[in-house]
Structure formats: structure tokens, C-alpha cells
Amino acid sequence: MTSAKPLAVCVFCSSSGRIDRRYVDLAAEVGAELARRGHSLVSGGARVSCMGAVARAARAGGARTVGVIPEGLVDVEISDEDSDELIVTPDMRTRKGEMDRRSDAFLILPGGIGTLEELFEVWTARVLAMHEKPVVILDPTGVYEPLRDLMQRLTEQGFARHRIWDAIGWTSTVAEAFDLLERSQPRIEFSAGDYAETQL
């Protein structure tokens, strides 16, 4: 299946060298599928771990890759000099802003606190109707299930609106993840009244 419109897909994932090899293989599978479907990649600009794997596989399949890395991490994460375009930013905030600006959709793979920060930023912005780009989690091994349970509990206790579930897709296979990214997502309606104080 190929999307009618090629997407610039931003993939948030790990740059850790300590993770299980299966997550690196998952990232490579994502890169290959992205290329097969005719999309381009926006990544964190590192050539190590999952970041490197997704970019190499995407290029091997003929996809264009854009890497965005802050100058403080060029040596730590080892910048992906093979990117079709490598952007070095002054800091992490500028990095995320540049990745957001260049992307049509967001795919989140298993990762650490950096990946979680990126996930929550784009998820929150979509809930608040600040963008309409698809946000999809790919979690074939259940790494994010405790997070899903936590968000469900927060929803049940009124800390989060039920709309948060309209703003994200939760998948377990690469094909399903890309199907969701390519599908038109529901528009999120938001108004100031959503945050009116509870009357006691």
C-alpha cells in the first residue's frame, strides 16, 4: 500500500547502545517500510542505535533522509554524515522545532526519556489543536503499556480529557503503524471552555 501523498515522517526513537538488538531491528524495518511506501524520513540525526538503523534502512530503500542534531550531541550520538541533509542546531529545543516543522507525521518507537519528551510534546500539541499531523506509537513488545495504563488512569480521574485518545494511534506492527500515518486523522476540536474551573 502506498499513500496518495508522500509524507515526511518524523521517527522518534532511541540512540542508546545498551538496548536489545530487536529494537534496532525494528527501527530498520520501519526505515525499509517507509522507503517502500515512498515517504521521506526526518530523524534525530545520529548514526548510532535505532536512529542510525532507521536512517540507513530508509536510504537503502531509496528514501530521502533529513537528520537534525544539536551541536552538543554531534560527538556523543555521532552525527549521521550520510544524511541527504544534516542540520546542526544550537540546542535541543531548536532541534525539536526544526523536526516538527519539517514533518507531516510522527512515529514513536520504544525509547527513553528523550523519546518520551518528544512523544508528549507532539501528542499534547495535537490534543490542543496546535497541529493536525498524525501521531502514532509503534510498540510491538509492550514497552509502553504501563504508560498507556497511566494515561488511562489519568483520564478516568479527570486529569486528561478523553480526546487524548483521538489524538494518537497505538499499534503493534509496522504495517499497521504506517496505515494509520497515511490515514486521515480526526480533527481535534478545542476551546477555552475545556479548561474551565470545576465548580465546588
CSV table of N, CA and C in Angstrom, one decimal, residues 19 42 63 82 93 101 157 173 186-187:
chain,number,residue,atom,x,y,z
A,19,ILE,N,20.5,-1.1,24.4
A,19,ILE,CA,19.2,-1.7,24.3
A,19,ILE,C,19.3,-3.1,23.5
A,42,VAL,N,12.5,12.1,8.6
A,42,VAL,CA,13.1,13.1,9.5
A,42,VAL,C,13.5,12.4,10.8
A,63,ALA,N,14.9,6.2,0.1
A,63,ALA,CA,14.2,7.4,0.7
A,63,ALA,C,15.2,8.5,1.0
A,82,ASP,N,25.9,10.7,6.5
A,82,ASP,CA,25.4,10.2,5.3
A,82,ASP,C,24.0,10.7,5.0
A,93,ARG,N,15.9,22.3,22.1
A,93,ARG,CA,14.6,23.0,21.7
A,93,ARG,C,14.5,23.3,20.3
A,101,ARG,N,8.8,21.2,12.3
A,101,ARG,CA,8.5,22.0,11.1
A,101,ARG,C,8.6,21.2,9.8
A,157,GLN,N,-9.6,9.7,36.1
A,157,GLN,CA,-9.6,10.6,37.2
A,157,GLN,C,-9.8,12.1,36.9
A,173,THR,N,2.3,-3.4,15.0
A,173,THR,CA,3.0,-3.8,13.8
A,173,THR,C,3.4,-2.7,12.9
A,186,PRO,N,-8.8,12.2,12.7
A,186,PRO,CA,-9.9,13.0,13.1
A,186,PRO,C,-9.4,14.4,13.6
A,187,ARG,N,-10.2,15.4,13.2
A,187,ARG,CA,-9.9,16.8,13.7
A,187,ARG,C,-10.2,16.9,15.2
